[in-house]
């Protein structure tokens, strides 16, 4: 970031963790290996000793953590997905706190983008991002972003499909799909980051 020849800028994209959890649950089998890798990264970063075992895991399906039993096969994917989202939210929180305390030179090179803001105001957010990067907004790029977020199609069953679709429907899909318990678990695990991001 300090290298003058690079002029590096960082845009960090965030999304409502409830929506992230909803999308990850829909694609649970495809994300199983990725979730295990994320959990391993936390295991490597945690200090050794008794404190590690006292950590509360909030996003695991009920009854999976008691007695130290491994998850049943039908809950295995949800077990790993929930744990991975906790790690992701902890990482977000570290980044957000670092950005708050960052010196001016770093703040000038870092910005945040919420997925929901991009979906609601694609033109305004695109202009803001390109202005931050010192770039102009070509009309074709503006049309592309508008098409990708306001397309006629929408496929909630394929959350990671990159296509022209009405992305505004994806913003609140979690409200219809997650149970109250799942929402409470996500909010408990990700609450600090969600508060800073105004979710």
Short mmCIF file of N, CA and C in Angstrom, two decimals:
data_model
loop_
_atom_site.label_atom_id
_atom_site.label_comp_id
_atom_site.label_asym_id
_atom_site.label_seq_id
_atom_site.Cartn_x
_atom_site.Cartn_y
_atom_site.Cartn_z
N UNK A 1 0.83 -1.22 0.00
CA UNK A 1 0.00 0.00 0.00
C UNK A 1 0.86 1.27 0.00
N UNK A 2 2.04 1.18 0.55
CA UNK A 2 2.92 2.37 0.60
C UNK A 2 3.77 2.52 -0.65
N UNK A 3 3.80 1.51 -1.50
CA UNK A 3 4.65 1.54 -2.69
C UNK A 3 4.13 2.58 -3.68
N UNK A 4 4.86 3.66 -3.91
CA UNK A 4 4.34 4.74 -4.79
C UNK A 4 4.14 4.30 -6.24
N UNK A 5 4.93 3.33 -6.71
CA UNK A 5 4.80 2.89 -8.09
C UNK A 5 3.54 2.09 -8.36
N UNK A 6 2.90 1.56 -7.32
CA UNK A 6 1.72 0.72 -7.52
C UNK A 6 0.42 1.49 -7.51
N UNK A 7 0.32 2.50 -6.67
CA UNK A 7 -0.93 3.25 -6.50
C UNK A 7 -2.10 2.28 -6.25
N UNK A 8 -1.88 1.37 -5.32
CA UNK A 8 -2.85 0.33 -5.01
C UNK A 8 -4.03 0.89 -4.23
N UNK A 9 -5.23 0.48 -4.62
CA UNK A 9 -6.47 0.84 -3.90
C UNK A 9 -7.17 -0.46 -3.51
N UNK A 10 -7.81 -0.45 -2.35
CA UNK A 10 -8.50 -1.64 -1.85
C UNK A 10 -9.98 -1.33 -1.70
N UNK A 11 -10.81 -2.14 -2.35
CA UNK A 11 -12.26 -2.07 -2.18
C UNK A 11 -12.67 -3.37 -1.49
N UNK A 12 -13.23 -3.24 -0.30
CA UNK A 12 -13.67 -4.43 0.44
C UNK A 12 -15.18 -4.54 0.35
N UNK A 13 -15.63 -5.65 -0.20
CA UNK A 13 -17.05 -5.89 -0.41
C UNK A 13 -17.63 -6.65 0.78
N UNK A 14 -18.75 -6.16 1.30
CA UNK A 14 -19.46 -6.82 2.38
C UNK A 14 -20.88 -7.13 1.94
N UNK A 15 -21.48 -8.10 2.61
CA UNK A 15 -22.88 -8.43 2.37
C UNK A 15 -23.50 -8.81 3.71
N UNK A 16 -24.76 -8.56 3.86
CA UNK A 16 -25.46 -8.91 5.10
C UNK A 16 -25.17 -10.37 5.42
N UNK A 17 -24.59 -10.67 6.59
CA UNK A 17 -24.25 -12.05 6.92
C UNK A 17 -25.44 -13.00 6.90
N UNK A 18 -26.63 -12.50 7.14
CA UNK A 18 -27.82 -13.36 7.07
C UNK A 18 -28.03 -13.81 5.63
N UNK A 19 -27.81 -12.91 4.68
CA UNK A 19 -27.93 -13.26 3.26
C UNK A 19 -26.78 -14.19 2.85
N UNK A 20 -25.60 -13.94 3.39
CA UNK A 20 -24.45 -14.80 3.09
C UNK A 20 -24.75 -16.22 3.57
N UNK A 21 -25.26 -16.33 4.79
CA UNK A 21 -25.56 -17.65 5.35
C UNK A 21 -26.63 -18.36 4.52
N UNK A 22 -27.64 -17.62 4.10
CA UNK A 22 -28.70 -18.19 3.27
C UNK A 22 -28.13 -18.74 1.96
N UNK A 23 -27.29 -17.95 1.29
CA UNK A 23 -26.70 -18.40 0.03
C UNK A 23 -25.79 -19.60 0.24
N UNK A 24 -25.02 -19.56 1.31
CA UNK A 24 -24.10 -20.67 1.58
C UNK A 24 -24.87 -21.95 1.91
N UNK A 25 -25.99 -21.84 2.60
CA UNK A 25 -26.79 -23.02 2.90
C UNK A 25 -27.37 -23.64 1.63
N UNK A 26 -27.77 -22.78 0.68
CA UNK A 26 -28.33 -23.29 -0.58
C UNK A 26 -27.28 -24.03 -1.40
N UNK A 27 -26.03 -23.61 -1.26
CA UNK A 27 -24.95 -24.24 -2.02
C UNK A 27 -24.05 -25.06 -1.10
N UNK A 28 -24.64 -25.64 -0.06
CA UNK A 28 -23.84 -26.25 1.02
C UNK A 28 -22.86 -27.30 0.54
N UNK A 29 -23.29 -28.19 -0.35
CA UNK A 29 -22.37 -29.25 -0.77
C UNK A 29 -21.21 -28.70 -1.59
N UNK A 30 -21.49 -27.73 -2.43
CA UNK A 30 -20.44 -27.13 -3.26
C UNK A 30 -19.42 -26.38 -2.42
N UNK A 31 -19.85 -25.88 -1.25
CA UNK A 31 -18.97 -25.07 -0.42
C UNK A 31 -18.37 -25.85 0.76
N UNK A 32 -18.61 -27.14 0.81
CA UNK A 32 -18.15 -27.92 1.95
C UNK A 32 -16.63 -27.86 2.10
N UNK A 33 -15.91 -28.12 1.02
CA UNK A 33 -14.44 -28.10 1.07
C UNK A 33 -13.93 -26.71 1.45
N UNK A 34 -14.51 -25.67 0.87
CA UNK A 34 -14.10 -24.29 1.20
C UNK A 34 -14.35 -23.99 2.66
N UNK A 35 -15.48 -24.44 3.20
CA UNK A 35 -15.80 -24.19 4.61
C UNK A 35 -14.81 -24.88 5.54
N UNK A 36 -14.43 -26.09 5.20
CA UNK A 36 -13.44 -26.81 6.01
C UNK A 36 -12.11 -26.06 6.00
N UNK A 37 -11.71 -25.53 4.84
CA UNK A 37 -10.46 -24.77 4.76
C UNK A 37 -10.53 -23.50 5.61
N UNK A 38 -11.68 -22.83 5.60
CA UNK A 38 -11.84 -21.62 6.42
C UNK A 38 -11.73 -21.98 7.90
N UNK A 39 -12.37 -23.07 8.30
CA UNK A 39 -12.29 -23.50 9.70
C UNK A 39 -10.86 -23.87 10.09
N UNK A 40 -10.15 -24.50 9.19
CA UNK A 40 -8.75 -24.83 9.48
C UNK A 40 -7.92 -23.57 9.67
N UNK A 41 -8.23 -22.52 8.92
CA UNK A 41 -7.48 -21.27 9.08
C UNK A 41 -7.69 -20.70 10.48
N UNK A 42 -8.89 -20.83 11.01
CA UNK A 42 -9.13 -20.35 12.38
C UNK A 42 -8.36 -21.21 13.36
N UNK A 43 -8.37 -22.52 13.15
CA UNK A 43 -7.69 -23.44 14.05
C UNK A 43 -6.20 -23.12 14.11
N UNK A 44 -5.60 -22.81 12.96
CA UNK A 44 -4.17 -22.47 12.93
C UNK A 44 -3.90 -21.14 13.62
N UNK A 45 -4.88 -20.20 13.54
CA UNK A 45 -4.65 -18.86 14.10
C UNK A 45 -4.94 -18.78 15.59
N UNK A 46 -5.70 -19.74 16.13
CA UNK A 46 -6.07 -19.70 17.54
C UNK A 46 -4.89 -20.04 18.43
N UNK A 47 -4.82 -19.42 19.61
CA UNK A 47 -3.77 -19.79 20.55
C UNK A 47 -3.99 -21.20 21.07
N UNK A 48 -2.93 -21.88 21.37
CA UNK A 48 -3.02 -23.23 21.93
C UNK A 48 -3.38 -23.15 23.41
N UNK A 49 -4.00 -24.19 23.92
CA UNK A 49 -4.28 -24.21 25.34
C UNK A 49 -5.76 -24.25 25.63
N UNK A 50 -6.13 -24.20 26.93
CA UNK A 50 -7.52 -24.37 27.34
C UNK A 50 -8.48 -23.33 26.78
N UNK A 51 -8.02 -22.09 26.58
CA UNK A 51 -8.93 -21.03 26.14
C UNK A 51 -9.57 -21.37 24.81
N UNK A 52 -8.85 -22.09 23.96
CA UNK A 52 -9.39 -22.44 22.65
C UNK A 52 -10.62 -23.30 22.77
N UNK A 53 -10.64 -24.20 23.74
CA UNK A 53 -11.75 -25.13 23.88
C UNK A 53 -12.96 -24.49 24.54
N UNK A 54 -12.78 -23.32 25.14
CA UNK A 54 -13.89 -22.65 25.81
C UNK A 54 -14.66 -21.75 24.85
N UNK A 55 -14.16 -21.57 23.64
CA UNK A 55 -14.82 -20.67 22.69
C UNK A 55 -16.21 -21.19 22.35
N UNK A 56 -17.17 -20.27 22.33
CA UNK A 56 -18.54 -20.66 22.02
C UNK A 56 -18.74 -20.60 20.51
N UNK A 57 -19.29 -21.66 19.96
CA UNK A 57 -19.58 -21.70 18.53
C UNK A 57 -21.08 -21.48 18.37
N UNK A 58 -21.45 -20.38 17.74
CA UNK A 58 -22.84 -19.96 17.73
C UNK A 58 -23.63 -20.46 16.53
N UNK A 59 -22.98 -20.78 15.45
CA UNK A 59 -23.71 -21.08 14.22
C UNK A 59 -23.81 -22.56 13.91
N UNK A 60 -23.60 -23.40 14.89
CA UNK A 60 -23.72 -24.83 14.66
C UNK A 60 -25.17 -25.25 14.87
N UNK A 61 -25.67 -26.23 14.14
CA UNK A 61 -27.02 -26.73 14.38
C UNK A 61 -27.16 -27.22 15.82
N UNK A 62 -28.33 -27.04 16.46
CA UNK A 62 -28.51 -27.41 17.85
C UNK A 62 -28.18 -28.87 18.10
N UNK A 63 -27.56 -29.12 19.24
CA UNK A 63 -27.27 -30.48 19.66
C UNK A 63 -26.01 -31.07 19.07
N UNK A 64 -25.32 -30.32 18.19
CA UNK A 64 -24.14 -30.90 17.55
C UNK A 64 -22.89 -30.72 18.39
N UNK A 65 -22.91 -29.76 19.31
CA UNK A 65 -21.69 -29.48 20.05
C UNK A 65 -21.65 -30.14 21.41
N UNK A 66 -22.78 -30.48 21.96
CA UNK A 66 -22.81 -31.07 23.28
C UNK A 66 -22.13 -32.42 23.31
N UNK A 67 -21.33 -32.65 24.34
CA UNK A 67 -20.69 -33.95 24.52
C UNK A 67 -19.55 -34.22 23.57
N UNK A 68 -19.17 -33.27 22.75
CA UNK A 68 -18.05 -33.43 21.86
C UNK A 68 -18.27 -34.42 20.74
N UNK A 69 -19.53 -34.77 20.46
CA UNK A 69 -19.80 -35.74 19.39
C UNK A 69 -19.65 -35.08 18.02
N UNK A 70 -19.13 -35.78 17.04
CA UNK A 70 -19.04 -35.22 15.69
C UNK A 70 -20.45 -35.08 15.10
N UNK A 71 -20.62 -34.20 14.13
CA UNK A 71 -21.93 -34.02 13.53
C UNK A 71 -22.39 -35.26 12.78
N UNK A 72 -23.69 -35.48 12.77
CA UNK A 72 -24.26 -36.58 11.99
C UNK A 72 -24.09 -36.24 10.51
N UNK A 73 -24.03 -37.25 9.64
CA UNK A 73 -23.79 -36.97 8.21
C UNK A 73 -24.77 -35.97 7.62
N UNK A 74 -26.07 -36.01 8.02
CA UNK A 74 -27.03 -35.10 7.41
C UNK A 74 -26.82 -33.65 7.85
N UNK A 75 -26.10 -33.44 8.96
CA UNK A 75 -25.84 -32.09 9.45
C UNK A 75 -24.41 -31.63 9.20
N UNK A 76 -23.60 -32.49 8.61
CA UNK A 76 -22.17 -32.20 8.45
C UNK A 76 -21.94 -30.90 7.68
N UNK A 77 -22.61 -30.73 6.55
CA UNK A 77 -22.39 -29.53 5.74
C UNK A 77 -22.80 -28.28 6.50
N UNK A 78 -23.96 -28.32 7.16
CA UNK A 78 -24.41 -27.15 7.91
C UNK A 78 -23.47 -26.84 9.07
N UNK A 79 -22.93 -27.88 9.68
CA UNK A 79 -21.98 -27.72 10.77
C UNK A 79 -20.77 -26.92 10.29
N UNK A 80 -20.19 -27.31 9.17
CA UNK A 80 -19.01 -26.64 8.65
C UNK A 80 -19.33 -25.26 8.10
N UNK A 81 -20.48 -25.12 7.42
CA UNK A 81 -20.86 -23.81 6.89
C UNK A 81 -21.04 -22.79 8.00
N UNK A 82 -21.71 -23.20 9.08
CA UNK A 82 -21.93 -22.29 10.20
C UNK A 82 -20.62 -21.85 10.84
N UNK A 83 -19.73 -22.80 11.05
CA UNK A 83 -18.43 -22.47 11.63
C UNK A 83 -17.64 -21.55 10.73
N UNK A 84 -17.70 -21.79 9.42
CA UNK A 84 -16.96 -20.95 8.47
C UNK A 84 -17.50 -19.52 8.48
N UNK A 85 -18.82 -19.35 8.58
CA UNK A 85 -19.37 -17.99 8.61
C UNK A 85 -18.91 -17.25 9.85
N UNK A 86 -18.80 -17.95 10.98
CA UNK A 86 -18.26 -17.31 12.19
C UNK A 86 -16.86 -16.78 11.94
N UNK A 87 -16.02 -17.58 11.29
CA UNK A 87 -14.65 -17.17 11.00
C UNK A 87 -14.66 -15.96 10.07
N UNK A 88 -15.52 -15.99 9.06
CA UNK A 88 -15.62 -14.87 8.12
C UNK A 88 -16.01 -13.60 8.84
N UNK A 89 -17.01 -13.67 9.73
CA UNK A 89 -17.45 -12.48 10.46
C UNK A 89 -16.37 -11.96 11.40
N UNK A 90 -15.62 -12.85 12.02
CA UNK A 90 -14.51 -12.42 12.89
C UNK A 90 -13.45 -11.70 12.07
N UNK A 91 -13.20 -12.21 10.88
CA UNK A 91 -12.22 -11.58 9.99
C UNK A 91 -12.72 -10.19 9.55
N UNK A 92 -14.00 -10.11 9.20
CA UNK A 92 -14.58 -8.81 8.84
C UNK A 92 -14.42 -7.81 9.98
N UNK A 93 -14.70 -8.26 11.19
CA UNK A 93 -14.62 -7.37 12.34
C UNK A 93 -13.19 -6.86 12.52
N UNK A 94 -12.21 -7.74 12.40
CA UNK A 94 -10.81 -7.29 12.49
C UNK A 94 -10.50 -6.24 11.42
N UNK A 95 -10.96 -6.48 10.20
CA UNK A 95 -10.72 -5.53 9.11
C UNK A 95 -11.40 -4.19 9.39
N UNK A 96 -12.64 -4.24 9.85
CA UNK A 96 -13.39 -3.02 10.12
C UNK A 96 -12.75 -2.19 11.23
N UNK A 97 -12.31 -2.86 12.27
CA UNK A 97 -11.66 -2.15 13.38
C UNK A 97 -10.31 -1.59 12.94
N UNK A 98 -9.59 -2.33 12.12
CA UNK A 98 -8.33 -1.83 11.59
C UNK A 98 -8.57 -0.59 10.73
N UNK A 99 -9.60 -0.64 9.88
CA UNK A 99 -9.91 0.51 9.01
C UNK A 99 -10.29 1.74 9.84
N UNK A 100 -10.99 1.54 10.95
CA UNK A 100 -11.36 2.67 11.82
C UNK A 100 -10.14 3.35 12.43
N UNK A 101 -9.11 2.56 12.76
CA UNK A 101 -7.92 3.10 13.42
C UNK A 101 -6.82 3.45 12.43
N UNK A 102 -7.09 3.26 11.15
CA UNK A 102 -6.04 3.42 10.13
C UNK A 102 -5.59 4.87 10.01
N UNK A 103 -4.32 5.07 9.70
CA UNK A 103 -3.83 6.43 9.44
C UNK A 103 -4.43 6.97 8.14
N UNK A 104 -4.33 8.27 7.95
CA UNK A 104 -4.93 8.92 6.77
C UNK A 104 -4.46 8.32 5.45
N UNK A 105 -3.15 8.03 5.35
CA UNK A 105 -2.64 7.52 4.08
C UNK A 105 -3.30 6.20 3.70
N UNK A 106 -3.65 5.40 4.72
CA UNK A 106 -4.32 4.13 4.43
C UNK A 106 -5.80 4.36 4.11
N UNK A 107 -6.44 5.24 4.84
CA UNK A 107 -7.86 5.52 4.59
C UNK A 107 -8.08 6.04 3.17
N UNK A 108 -7.12 6.78 2.65
CA UNK A 108 -7.28 7.29 1.27
C UNK A 108 -7.21 6.17 0.24
N UNK A 109 -6.67 5.03 0.63
CA UNK A 109 -6.49 3.92 -0.31
C UNK A 109 -7.45 2.76 -0.06
N UNK A 110 -8.36 2.93 0.87
CA UNK A 110 -9.28 1.84 1.25
C UNK A 110 -10.71 2.37 1.29
N UNK A 111 -11.62 1.58 0.73
CA UNK A 111 -13.04 1.92 0.86
C UNK A 111 -13.84 0.63 0.99
N UNK A 112 -15.03 0.79 1.50
CA UNK A 112 -15.92 -0.36 1.70
C UNK A 112 -17.12 -0.23 0.77
N UNK A 113 -17.63 -1.36 0.38
CA UNK A 113 -18.82 -1.41 -0.46
C UNK A 113 -19.75 -2.47 0.10
N UNK A 114 -20.98 -2.08 0.37
CA UNK A 114 -21.99 -3.07 0.77
C UNK A 114 -22.73 -3.52 -0.48
N UNK A 115 -22.87 -4.83 -0.61
CA UNK A 115 -23.57 -5.41 -1.75
C UNK A 115 -24.96 -4.78 -1.90
N UNK A 116 -25.65 -4.60 -0.79
CA UNK A 116 -27.01 -4.06 -0.82
C UNK A 116 -27.05 -2.65 -1.41
N UNK A 117 -26.03 -1.84 -1.13
CA UNK A 117 -25.97 -0.48 -1.69
C UNK A 117 -25.73 -0.53 -3.19
N UNK A 118 -24.87 -1.45 -3.62
CA UNK A 118 -24.61 -1.60 -5.05
C UNK A 118 -25.87 -2.03 -5.79
N UNK A 119 -26.64 -2.93 -5.19
CA UNK A 119 -27.86 -3.43 -5.83
C UNK A 119 -28.93 -2.33 -5.88
N UNK A 120 -29.06 -1.57 -4.82
CA UNK A 120 -30.10 -0.53 -4.77
C UNK A 120 -29.76 0.67 -5.64
N UNK A 121 -28.49 1.06 -5.66
CA UNK A 121 -28.05 2.25 -6.41
C UNK A 121 -26.83 1.91 -7.25
N UNK A 122 -26.99 1.07 -8.26
CA UNK A 122 -25.81 0.60 -9.00
C UNK A 122 -25.03 1.73 -9.68
N UNK A 123 -25.72 2.68 -10.28
CA UNK A 123 -25.00 3.77 -10.97
C UNK A 123 -24.20 4.62 -9.99
N UNK A 124 -24.85 5.02 -8.90
CA UNK A 124 -24.19 5.88 -7.92
C UNK A 124 -22.99 5.18 -7.28
N UNK A 125 -23.14 3.90 -6.95
CA UNK A 125 -22.04 3.17 -6.32
C UNK A 125 -20.91 2.92 -7.31
N UNK A 126 -21.24 2.64 -8.57
CA UNK A 126 -20.20 2.47 -9.58
C UNK A 126 -19.41 3.76 -9.74
N UNK A 127 -20.10 4.88 -9.82
CA UNK A 127 -19.41 6.17 -9.95
C UNK A 127 -18.51 6.43 -8.74
N UNK A 128 -19.02 6.12 -7.55
CA UNK A 128 -18.23 6.34 -6.33
C UNK A 128 -16.96 5.49 -6.37
N UNK A 129 -17.10 4.22 -6.76
CA UNK A 129 -15.94 3.33 -6.79
C UNK A 129 -14.91 3.76 -7.82
N UNK A 130 -15.38 4.14 -8.99
CA UNK A 130 -14.44 4.54 -10.03
C UNK A 130 -13.78 5.88 -9.70
N UNK A 131 -14.53 6.78 -9.07
CA UNK A 131 -13.94 8.03 -8.60
C UNK A 131 -12.85 7.74 -7.57
N UNK A 132 -13.12 6.82 -6.65
CA UNK A 132 -12.15 6.41 -5.65
C UNK A 132 -10.88 5.86 -6.32
N UNK A 133 -11.07 5.12 -7.39
CA UNK A 133 -9.94 4.52 -8.11
C UNK A 133 -9.28 5.49 -9.09
N UNK A 134 -9.86 6.69 -9.26
CA UNK A 134 -9.30 7.66 -10.19
C UNK A 134 -9.59 7.32 -11.64
N UNK A 135 -10.70 6.64 -11.89
CA UNK A 135 -11.06 6.22 -13.25
C UNK A 135 -12.35 6.90 -13.69
N UNK A 136 -12.55 6.96 -14.98
CA UNK A 136 -13.79 7.51 -15.52
C UNK A 136 -14.82 6.39 -15.65
N UNK A 137 -16.08 6.78 -15.84
CA UNK A 137 -17.16 5.80 -15.96
C UNK A 137 -17.57 5.70 -17.43
N UNK A 138 -17.11 4.68 -18.15
CA UNK A 138 -17.55 4.52 -19.53
C UNK A 138 -19.04 4.15 -19.56
N UNK A 139 -19.81 4.72 -20.48
CA UNK A 139 -21.24 4.40 -20.56
C UNK A 139 -21.51 2.90 -20.67
N UNK A 140 -20.67 2.17 -21.39
CA UNK A 140 -20.88 0.73 -21.55
C UNK A 140 -20.77 0.01 -20.21
N UNK A 141 -19.88 0.46 -19.35
CA UNK A 141 -19.73 -0.18 -18.04
C UNK A 141 -20.95 0.11 -17.17
N UNK A 142 -21.46 1.33 -17.25
CA UNK A 142 -22.66 1.69 -16.50
C UNK A 142 -23.85 0.83 -16.96
N UNK A 143 -23.97 0.66 -18.26
CA UNK A 143 -25.05 -0.18 -18.79
C UNK A 143 -24.90 -1.63 -18.33
N UNK A 144 -23.66 -2.12 -18.33
CA UNK A 144 -23.39 -3.49 -17.90
C UNK A 144 -23.80 -3.70 -16.44
N UNK A 145 -23.40 -2.78 -15.56
CA UNK A 145 -23.73 -2.90 -14.13
C UNK A 145 -25.24 -2.84 -13.92
N UNK A 146 -25.90 -1.95 -14.64
CA UNK A 146 -27.35 -1.84 -14.51
C UNK A 146 -28.03 -3.13 -14.99
N UNK A 147 -27.54 -3.69 -16.09
CA UNK A 147 -28.11 -4.93 -16.61
C UNK A 147 -27.88 -6.09 -15.64
N UNK A 148 -26.70 -6.17 -15.03
CA UNK A 148 -26.38 -7.27 -14.13
C UNK A 148 -27.16 -7.21 -12.82
N UNK A 149 -27.63 -6.02 -12.45
CA UNK A 149 -28.37 -5.88 -11.18
C UNK A 149 -29.86 -5.68 -11.38
N UNK A 150 -30.29 -5.41 -12.62
CA UNK A 150 -31.70 -5.15 -12.89
C UNK A 150 -32.25 -6.02 -14.01
N UNK A 151 -31.56 -7.14 -14.28
CA UNK A 151 -32.01 -8.03 -15.34
C UNK A 151 -33.39 -8.60 -15.03
N UNK A 152 -34.01 -9.17 -16.03
CA UNK A 152 -35.38 -9.68 -15.86
C UNK A 152 -35.41 -11.00 -15.10
N UNK A 153 -34.34 -11.78 -15.17
CA UNK A 153 -34.36 -13.11 -14.56
C UNK A 153 -33.95 -13.05 -13.10
N UNK A 154 -34.32 -14.10 -12.38
CA UNK A 154 -33.83 -14.28 -11.02
C UNK A 154 -33.91 -15.75 -10.68
N UNK A 155 -32.83 -16.31 -10.19
CA UNK A 155 -32.81 -17.72 -9.82
C UNK A 155 -32.30 -17.85 -8.40
N UNK A 156 -33.22 -17.93 -7.45
CA UNK A 156 -32.82 -18.02 -6.06
C UNK A 156 -32.22 -19.38 -5.72
N UNK A 157 -32.44 -20.38 -6.58
CA UNK A 157 -31.90 -21.70 -6.31
C UNK A 157 -30.44 -21.82 -6.71
N UNK A 158 -29.93 -20.86 -7.45
CA UNK A 158 -28.53 -20.88 -7.87
C UNK A 158 -27.88 -19.56 -7.46
N UNK A 159 -27.55 -19.41 -6.16
CA UNK A 159 -27.12 -18.12 -5.63
C UNK A 159 -25.81 -17.60 -6.19
N UNK A 160 -24.93 -18.47 -6.65
CA UNK A 160 -23.64 -18.01 -7.12
C UNK A 160 -23.54 -17.96 -8.64
N UNK A 161 -24.69 -18.06 -9.31
CA UNK A 161 -24.73 -17.93 -10.76
C UNK A 161 -24.51 -16.46 -11.12
N UNK A 162 -23.54 -16.19 -11.96
CA UNK A 162 -23.27 -14.82 -12.38
C UNK A 162 -23.98 -14.60 -13.70
N UNK A 163 -25.05 -13.81 -13.65
CA UNK A 163 -25.84 -13.56 -14.84
C UNK A 163 -26.65 -12.29 -14.63
N UNK A 164 -27.23 -11.79 -15.71
CA UNK A 164 -28.12 -10.65 -15.60
C UNK A 164 -29.38 -11.10 -14.87
N UNK A 165 -29.66 -10.47 -13.76
CA UNK A 165 -30.85 -10.82 -12.98
C UNK A 165 -31.23 -9.66 -12.08
N UNK A 166 -32.42 -9.73 -11.52
CA UNK A 166 -32.86 -8.68 -10.61
C UNK A 166 -32.27 -8.99 -9.23
N UNK A 167 -31.12 -8.42 -8.95
CA UNK A 167 -30.40 -8.72 -7.71
C UNK A 167 -31.11 -8.15 -6.49
N UNK A 168 -32.04 -7.22 -6.69
CA UNK A 168 -32.76 -6.66 -5.53
C UNK A 168 -33.55 -7.73 -4.80
N UNK A 169 -33.99 -8.76 -5.53
CA UNK A 169 -34.73 -9.85 -4.88
C UNK A 169 -33.83 -10.67 -3.97
N UNK A 170 -32.54 -10.72 -4.27
CA UNK A 170 -31.60 -11.50 -3.46
C UNK A 170 -31.29 -10.83 -2.13
N UNK A 171 -31.48 -9.51 -2.06
CA UNK A 171 -31.12 -8.77 -0.86
C UNK A 171 -31.86 -9.27 0.37
N UNK A 172 -33.15 -9.53 0.22
CA UNK A 172 -33.95 -9.94 1.38
C UNK A 172 -34.45 -11.38 1.30
N UNK A 173 -33.88 -12.19 0.43
CA UNK A 173 -34.33 -13.58 0.30
C UNK A 173 -34.16 -14.35 1.61
N UNK A 174 -33.16 -13.97 2.39
CA UNK A 174 -32.92 -14.67 3.66
C UNK A 174 -34.11 -14.57 4.60
N UNK A 175 -34.90 -13.50 4.49
CA UNK A 175 -36.06 -13.32 5.38
C UNK A 175 -37.09 -14.42 5.20
N UNK A 176 -37.19 -14.96 3.99
CA UNK A 176 -38.16 -16.02 3.70
C UNK A 176 -37.58 -17.41 3.90
N UNK A 177 -36.26 -17.53 3.86
CA UNK A 177 -35.64 -18.86 3.86
C UNK A 177 -35.06 -19.29 5.20
N UNK A 178 -34.52 -18.35 5.97
CA UNK A 178 -33.90 -18.73 7.23
C UNK A 178 -34.95 -18.80 8.34
N UNK A 179 -34.78 -19.74 9.23
CA UNK A 179 -35.66 -19.81 10.40
C UNK A 179 -35.28 -18.70 11.38
N UNK A 180 -36.15 -18.41 12.33
CA UNK A 180 -35.83 -17.39 13.33
C UNK A 180 -34.59 -17.77 14.11
N UNK A 181 -34.46 -19.05 14.40
CA UNK A 181 -33.29 -19.51 15.14
C UNK A 181 -32.01 -19.27 14.34
N UNK A 182 -32.04 -19.56 13.03
CA UNK A 182 -30.86 -19.33 12.20
C UNK A 182 -30.51 -17.85 12.16
N UNK A 183 -31.52 -17.00 12.04
CA UNK A 183 -31.28 -15.55 12.01
C UNK A 183 -30.64 -15.10 13.33
N UNK A 184 -31.19 -15.59 14.45
CA UNK A 184 -30.63 -15.21 15.75
C UNK A 184 -29.19 -15.69 15.90
N UNK A 185 -28.90 -16.88 15.41
CA UNK A 185 -27.53 -17.40 15.50
C UNK A 185 -26.56 -16.56 14.69
N UNK A 186 -26.95 -16.18 13.47
CA UNK A 186 -26.09 -15.34 12.64
C UNK A 186 -25.88 -13.99 13.31
N UNK A 187 -26.94 -13.39 13.82
CA UNK A 187 -26.84 -12.08 14.46
C UNK A 187 -25.98 -12.14 15.71
N UNK A 188 -26.05 -13.25 16.45
CA UNK A 188 -25.22 -13.40 17.65
C UNK A 188 -23.75 -13.54 17.27
N UNK A 189 -23.46 -14.31 16.23
CA UNK A 189 -22.08 -14.56 15.82
C UNK A 189 -21.46 -13.37 15.10
N UNK A 190 -22.28 -12.59 14.40
CA UNK A 190 -21.77 -11.53 13.53
C UNK A 190 -22.21 -10.13 13.98
N UNK A 191 -22.79 -10.04 15.17
CA UNK A 191 -23.42 -8.80 15.60
C UNK A 191 -22.54 -7.58 15.57
N UNK A 192 -21.28 -7.70 16.04
CA UNK A 192 -20.42 -6.52 16.08
C UNK A 192 -20.12 -5.99 14.68
N UNK A 193 -19.78 -6.89 13.78
CA UNK A 193 -19.51 -6.47 12.40
C UNK A 193 -20.77 -5.91 11.76
N UNK A 194 -21.92 -6.53 12.01
CA UNK A 194 -23.18 -6.06 11.44
C UNK A 194 -23.49 -4.65 11.94
N UNK A 195 -23.21 -4.39 13.19
CA UNK A 195 -23.48 -3.07 13.76
C UNK A 195 -22.62 -2.00 13.09
N UNK A 196 -21.35 -2.29 12.91
CA UNK A 196 -20.44 -1.32 12.27
C UNK A 196 -20.88 -1.07 10.83
N UNK A 197 -21.36 -2.11 10.16
CA UNK A 197 -21.77 -1.99 8.76
C UNK A 197 -23.21 -1.51 8.60
N UNK A 198 -23.88 -1.22 9.71
CA UNK A 198 -25.26 -0.73 9.72
C UNK A 198 -26.24 -1.73 9.12
N UNK A 199 -26.07 -3.02 9.46
CA UNK A 199 -27.03 -4.04 9.07
C UNK A 199 -28.03 -4.17 10.21
#
